[in-house]
Amino acid sequence: MEWYWTLASLIGAILVLMAAGLPVGIAFIAVNVVAAMVYLGGSGGFFEVAERGVGVLAGNAFESMTTFALVPIPMFLLMGELFFHTGLANRMFTSVEKLMGRVPARLSYVTVAGGTAFATLSGSSMGSTALLGTLMVPEMTRRGYKKSMSIGPILGTGGLAMMIPPSALAVLLGTLAELDIGKLLIAGVLPGLILAAMYTVLIYVMAKRDPDAAPAYDIEFIPWARRLKLLFRDVVPMVSVVIGVIVLIMGGVATPSEAAAFGCLGVLLLAVCYRSLTLKSTWTSMEGAARVTIMALLIIFGSATFSQILAFSGASSGLINWVTQFDLDPMVMLLAMFGILLILGMFMDQLSMMLLTVPIFFPLAIKFGFDPIWFGVIILLALEISFTTPPFGLLLFVMQGVSPPGTKFSEICIAAIPFMACAMLLVALIIIFPGIATWLPSLGN
Amino acid sequence: MLKIIDTYHARLLRGMAALAALYLGLMMVAIIYSVAFRSLGLEYSSYSFVFIEYGFIYTLMLGAPWLVRQRGHVYIEIITAAVRDRVRNVLSRLVAALCCFVCLVLAFYAGALAFEDYVVGELDVRGSRDIPRWIVTAALPVGFGLMSVEFLRFVFGREIMHTGQAGVHE
């Protein structure tokens, strides 16, 4: 069979099964079982071929899942769950709000700060959007905020979540693409901070241009001494845990897996210090982390053989040879891959998009001479942008589901545009100045 | 009778999921133990690595059947959201039947693999230890077997797998 038929049938079958409603992991397993029998099962009777094919599949899954590299995923998730269920996140959130004082559009800034923490640590952009949409939008609507200032920042925070460590999705991308996970995590820090600064400037400009978009209202004045106390008691310790994880990885003191475990320990110790650690909060956190981990593990299990089948069937090399014969400009190739991710984001979750595209995109990227870490950062941003791009981005629909009654879909789309434009601008900056993504990892030990 | 079996089965799955959650907590403890002992120059058991690295298979196989029951795995509703209730009812059961079949196939062949590992005495070298491989591969037929039972519930039970609401569910 020609490589393009193989590629089309493999990807087509997965897409059809996903669209039919099979759990993503099972859809991958189903296609891999058949493909493993065809390409890896050898010759002989049906049962012999099946035994060999499925045997290879199970063996691959065993190898790819019994690895220390996956440890940061549950640890980052556990860290995030502990943050929320022990009340530490809420404590920080409330203090940041108080520290903002009478700054115009302060609830929008608080949403960016809190939303980043929520999305980064919860491991789910959709869950985070739903939660913040329910929590913050009614309050901002009550205070007279326009949709652009209430909904926009929530949709924008997803992009930050992908970038700033601890990001479970970055770990997964690093594992799938066989990248240095520590470097990929560190590579996201600078772009994440730039994106956060862009959002801050955007909110400032929007509030300045249209003061009615985020009306000021009186709040209790807090003296500077109390503000400092709030800062050092409720904000600095929580942020220190995240910075500690980054420093441990960057300094080469600990692997990402070890740093993530120490991040969990840090949160536990903080919760003990604040006397908010209970058996119930610990148990709920472990259960929440297990839920998302199991969900991700089934998909990893299902996809373990996918890239091997693509390689073995000649689909990967066929595609690479076909693409390279056109002598395309690497930037055109990059934009084409970016465009494909934007389209996939209309009807797929980020994990599925990754599993489907990583085995194809990364070999192409290497062939075109892209730095894999730099490319990984761009892929992470593309994944998030695709999730929020009007008119079909899935987060837009999630937001509509939790917005106050009467919120029009067009209002949500319009609110998302400036924040997505910031993320697009960041992608352009990373392309023009690759150092934004590669400089910090190059300093690492 | 079936209701009683289902109640106990639900408790079993819940208990297994609780073990999966506990395992994650213990993984954290194991990492901290090994790093702390290594940093202090003390001897530590290399079984901690075995415990951590095998943890993902165990966690998945312990928790995945419960997640099927909870509809907690990621799935996309495009077609099932676009069709009428009656069509969705049939389509959803067909999808569940396909999932059940896939899990049964995996349970069967993974079971054969685990049996072979046991008979041949296949070893997995990990953390400088020789570990009998069947200790891990034996989890696969159990997990996939129980998942197939859960999918079967959606084929013949009153409830179906899909909600009819468009979007990605997780």
PDB file of C-alpha atoms in Angstrom, chain A residues 16-26 29-30 33 46-47 50-51 54-55 57-59 61-63 65-68 70-71 74-75 78 82 123-127 253-254 257-258 261-262 264-265 268 283 286-287 289-291 293-295 297-299 301 347-349 351-352 387 394, chain B residues 14 17-22 24-28 31-32 35-36 38 49 52-54 56-57 59-64 66-67 70-80 91 95 98-99 102-103 105-106 109-110 112-113 116 124 126 133 136-137 140 144 147 151 161-162 167-170:
ATOM      1  CA  VAL A  16     -14.015   8.561  12.544  1.00  0.00           C
ATOM      2  CA  LEU A  17     -13.931   6.556  15.780  1.00  0.00           C
ATOM      3  CA  MET A  18     -13.413   9.711  17.839  1.00  0.00           C
ATOM      4  CA  ALA A  19     -16.269  11.456  16.060  1.00  0.00           C
ATOM      5  CA  ALA A  20     -18.467   8.414  16.694  1.00  0.00           C
ATOM      6  CA  GLY A  21     -17.920   8.987  20.407  1.00  0.00           C
ATOM      7  CA  LEU A  22     -15.362   6.353  21.424  1.00  0.00           C
ATOM      8  CA  PRO A  23     -13.165   7.443  24.317  1.00  0.00           C
ATOM      9  CA  VAL A  24     -10.004   8.842  22.715  1.00  0.00           C
ATOM     10  CA  GLY A  25      -7.727   6.221  24.293  1.00  0.00           C
ATOM     11  CA  ILE A  26      -9.945   3.352  23.129  1.00  0.00           C
ATOM     12  CA  ILE A  29      -6.158   1.285  20.846  1.00  0.00           C
ATOM     13  CA  ALA A  30      -8.745   0.014  18.337  1.00  0.00           C
ATOM     14  CA  VAL A  33      -4.734  -3.253  17.316  1.00  0.00           C
ATOM     15  CA  PHE A  46      -5.365 -14.884  12.093  1.00  0.00           C
ATOM     16  CA  PHE A  47      -4.826 -15.762  15.760  1.00  0.00           C
ATOM     17  CA  ALA A  50      -3.263 -11.144  16.311  1.00  0.00           C
ATOM     18  CA  GLU A  51      -1.184 -12.566  19.158  1.00  0.00           C
ATOM     19  CA  VAL A  54      -1.292  -7.214  20.104  1.00  0.00           C
ATOM     20  CA  GLY A  55       1.742  -8.618  21.914  1.00  0.00           C
ATOM     21  CA  LEU A  57       1.271  -3.303  21.257  1.00  0.00           C
ATOM     22  CA  ALA A  58       1.101  -4.431  24.883  1.00  0.00           C
ATOM     23  CA  GLY A  59       4.898  -4.636  25.057  1.00  0.00           C
ATOM     24  CA  ALA A  61       2.675   0.205  26.149  1.00  0.00           C
ATOM     25  CA  PHE A  62       4.575  -1.537  28.955  1.00  0.00           C
ATOM     26  CA  GLU A  63       7.846   0.108  27.903  1.00  0.00           C
ATOM     27  CA  MET A  65       4.432   3.614  30.587  1.00  0.00           C
ATOM     28  CA  THR A  66       6.918   2.196  33.047  1.00  0.00           C
ATOM     29  CA  THR A  67       9.131   5.234  32.861  1.00  0.00           C
ATOM     30  CA  PHE A  68      10.246   7.801  35.389  1.00  0.00           C
ATOM     31  CA  LEU A  70       5.954  10.448  33.267  1.00  0.00           C
ATOM     32  CA  VAL A  71       6.161  11.140  37.004  1.00  0.00           C
ATOM     33  CA  PRO A  74       0.598  13.101  38.419  1.00  0.00           C
ATOM     34  CA  MET A  75       2.899  15.104  40.702  1.00  0.00           C
ATOM     35  CA  LEU A  78      -1.383  16.482  42.803  1.00  0.00           C
ATOM     36  CA  LEU A  82      -3.510  20.190  47.030  1.00  0.00           C
ATOM     37  CA  GLY A 123      -4.191  20.337  34.101  1.00  0.00           C
ATOM     38  CA  SER A 124      -7.407  21.107  32.277  1.00  0.00           C
ATOM     39  CA  SER A 125      -8.085  24.324  30.389  1.00  0.00           C
ATOM     40  CA  MET A 126     -11.725  23.370  30.054  1.00  0.00           C
ATOM     41  CA  GLY A 127     -12.146  22.691  33.757  1.00  0.00           C
ATOM     42  CA  VAL A 253      19.663  19.778  41.364  1.00  0.00           C
ATOM     43  CA  ALA A 254      16.722  17.512  40.625  1.00  0.00           C
ATOM     44  CA  SER A 257      10.111  14.195  38.294  1.00  0.00           C
ATOM     45  CA  GLU A 258      11.947  14.800  41.555  1.00  0.00           C
ATOM     46  CA  ALA A 261       7.490  15.533  43.979  1.00  0.00           C
ATOM     47  CA  PHE A 262       9.237  18.171  46.064  1.00  0.00           C
ATOM     48  CA  CYS A 264       3.966  18.457  46.265  1.00  0.00           C
ATOM     49  CA  LEU A 265       5.866  18.213  49.523  1.00  0.00           C
ATOM     50  CA  LEU A 268       1.832  19.891  51.923  1.00  0.00           C
ATOM     51  CA  TRP A 283      -7.783  12.466  50.006  1.00  0.00           C
ATOM     52  CA  MET A 286      -5.197  12.469  45.545  1.00  0.00           C
ATOM     53  CA  GLU A 287      -8.485  11.367  44.023  1.00  0.00           C
ATOM     54  CA  ALA A 289      -5.053  13.914  40.579  1.00  0.00           C
ATOM     55  CA  ALA A 290      -5.687  10.195  40.003  1.00  0.00           C
ATOM     56  CA  ARG A 291      -8.748  10.941  37.887  1.00  0.00           C
ATOM     57  CA  THR A 293      -3.780  10.947  35.477  1.00  0.00           C
ATOM     58  CA  ILE A 294      -5.759   7.805  34.631  1.00  0.00           C
ATOM     59  CA  MET A 295      -7.532   9.648  31.827  1.00  0.00           C
ATOM     60  CA  LEU A 297      -2.542   7.318  30.920  1.00  0.00           C
ATOM     61  CA  LEU A 298      -5.199   5.481  28.924  1.00  0.00           C
ATOM     62  CA  ILE A 299      -4.553   7.810  26.009  1.00  0.00           C
ATOM     63  CA  PHE A 301      -1.346   3.548  26.476  1.00  0.00           C
ATOM     64  CA  PHE A 347     -13.295  19.614  17.409  1.00  0.00           C
ATOM     65  CA  MET A 348     -10.593  17.905  19.429  1.00  0.00           C
ATOM     66  CA  ASP A 349      -9.017  18.137  22.855  1.00  0.00           C
ATOM     67  CA  LEU A 351      -4.213  15.504  24.218  1.00  0.00           C
ATOM     68  CA  SER A 352      -5.731  13.958  21.103  1.00  0.00           C
ATOM     69  CA  PHE A 387      -8.775  25.811  21.646  1.00  0.00           C
ATOM     70  CA  LEU A 394     -14.052  24.493  22.167  1.00  0.00           C
TER      71      LEU A 394
ATOM     72  CA  ARG B  14     -14.489   2.336  43.854  1.00  0.00           C
ATOM     73  CA  ALA B  17      -9.846   3.619  42.211  1.00  0.00           C
ATOM     74  CA  ALA B  18      -9.111   4.581  45.818  1.00  0.00           C
ATOM     75  CA  LEU B  19      -6.027   2.342  45.690  1.00  0.00           C
ATOM     76  CA  ALA B  20      -4.956   4.098  42.473  1.00  0.00           C
ATOM     77  CA  ALA B  21      -5.243   7.471  44.227  1.00  0.00           C
ATOM     78  CA  LEU B  22      -3.313   6.154  47.217  1.00  0.00           C
ATOM     79  CA  LEU B  24      -0.026   8.323  43.517  1.00  0.00           C
ATOM     80  CA  GLY B  25       0.465   9.652  47.035  1.00  0.00           C
ATOM     81  CA  LEU B  26       2.884   6.829  47.793  1.00  0.00           C
ATOM     82  CA  MET B  27       4.798   7.556  44.586  1.00  0.00           C
ATOM     83  CA  MET B  28       5.471  11.029  45.927  1.00  0.00           C
ATOM     84  CA  ILE B  31      10.563   9.844  45.258  1.00  0.00           C
ATOM     85  CA  ILE B  32      11.222  12.024  48.290  1.00  0.00           C
ATOM     86  CA  VAL B  35      16.183  11.693  46.733  1.00  0.00           C
ATOM     87  CA  ALA B  36      16.583  12.492  50.428  1.00  0.00           C
ATOM     88  CA  ARG B  38      20.715   9.821  47.989  1.00  0.00           C
ATOM     89  CA  PHE B  49      12.276   3.042  41.503  1.00  0.00           C
ATOM     90  CA  ILE B  52       7.421   4.327  40.999  1.00  0.00           C
ATOM     91  CA  GLU B  53       7.916   3.110  37.436  1.00  0.00           C
ATOM     92  CA  TYR B  54       5.416   0.268  37.685  1.00  0.00           C
ATOM     93  CA  PHE B  56       1.580   3.983  36.032  1.00  0.00           C
ATOM     94  CA  ILE B  57       0.410   0.577  34.809  1.00  0.00           C
ATOM     95  CA  THR B  59      -2.713   3.183  38.581  1.00  0.00           C
ATOM     96  CA  LEU B  60      -4.227   2.947  35.109  1.00  0.00           C
ATOM     97  CA  MET B  61      -5.499  -0.580  35.505  1.00  0.00           C
ATOM     98  CA  LEU B  62      -6.848   0.069  38.993  1.00  0.00           C
ATOM     99  CA  GLY B  63      -8.666   3.272  38.097  1.00  0.00           C
ATOM    100  CA  ALA B  64      -9.684   2.982  34.441  1.00  0.00           C
ATOM    101  CA  TRP B  66     -14.148   3.088  37.557  1.00  0.00           C
ATOM    102  CA  LEU B  67     -13.532   5.995  35.192  1.00  0.00           C
ATOM    103  CA  GLN B  70     -18.085   7.616  35.689  1.00  0.00           C
ATOM    104  CA  ARG B  71     -17.848   8.508  31.965  1.00  0.00           C
ATOM    105  CA  GLY B  72     -14.555  10.117  32.964  1.00  0.00           C
ATOM    106  CA  HIS B  73     -12.468   9.217  29.912  1.00  0.00           C
ATOM    107  CA  VAL B  74     -12.041  11.903  27.252  1.00  0.00           C
ATOM    108  CA  TYR B  75     -14.558  11.507  24.446  1.00  0.00           C
ATOM    109  CA  ILE B  76     -15.957  13.772  21.784  1.00  0.00           C
ATOM    110  CA  GLU B  77     -19.626  14.157  20.998  1.00  0.00           C
ATOM    111  CA  ILE B  78     -20.220  15.344  17.469  1.00  0.00           C
ATOM    112  CA  ILE B  79     -22.348  12.686  15.807  1.00  0.00           C
ATOM    113  CA  THR B  80     -24.158  11.557  18.959  1.00  0.00           C
ATOM    114  CA  LEU B  91     -25.482   4.527  18.191  1.00  0.00           C
ATOM    115  CA  VAL B  95     -20.072   2.448  20.315  1.00  0.00           C
ATOM    116  CA  LEU B  98     -17.137  -1.721  20.070  1.00  0.00           C
ATOM    117  CA  CYS B  99     -15.284  -0.411  23.154  1.00  0.00           C
ATOM    118  CA  VAL B 102     -11.600  -3.772  21.954  1.00  0.00           C
ATOM    119  CA  CYS B 103     -11.076  -4.138  25.717  1.00  0.00           C
ATOM    120  CA  VAL B 105      -9.341  -8.380  22.746  1.00  0.00           C
ATOM    121  CA  LEU B 106      -6.706  -6.586  24.804  1.00  0.00           C
ATOM    122  CA  TYR B 109      -4.022 -11.169  24.452  1.00  0.00           C
ATOM    123  CA  ALA B 110      -2.519  -9.266  27.382  1.00  0.00           C
ATOM    124  CA  ALA B 112      -1.748 -14.555  27.141  1.00  0.00           C
ATOM    125  CA  LEU B 113       1.311 -12.290  27.361  1.00  0.00           C
ATOM    126  CA  GLU B 116       3.787 -16.439  28.864  1.00  0.00           C
ATOM    127  CA  ASP B 124      12.430  -6.999  33.642  1.00  0.00           C
ATOM    128  CA  ARG B 126      14.785  -2.226  36.599  1.00  0.00           C
ATOM    129  CA  ARG B 133       7.587  -9.226  34.330  1.00  0.00           C
ATOM    130  CA  VAL B 136       3.059  -5.952  35.982  1.00  0.00           C
ATOM    131  CA  THR B 137       1.652  -7.514  32.836  1.00  0.00           C
ATOM    132  CA  LEU B 140      -3.446  -5.601  32.079  1.00  0.00           C
ATOM    133  CA  PHE B 144      -9.118  -4.326  30.516  1.00  0.00           C
ATOM    134  CA  MET B 147     -13.336  -2.118  31.582  1.00  0.00           C
ATOM    135  CA  PHE B 151     -18.703  -0.899  28.655  1.00  0.00           C
ATOM    136  CA  MET B 161     -22.512   6.392  27.440  1.00  0.00           C
ATOM    137  CA  HIS B 162     -23.299   9.631  25.668  1.00  0.00           C
ATOM    138  CA  GLY B 167     -18.272  19.029  22.714  1.00  0.00           C
ATOM    139  CA  VAL B 168     -15.347  17.303  24.338  1.00  0.00           C
ATOM    140  CA  HIS B 169     -16.172  15.545  27.598  1.00  0.00           C
ATOM    141  CA  GLU B 170     -13.531  14.800  30.199  1.00  0.00           C
TER     142      GLU B 170
END
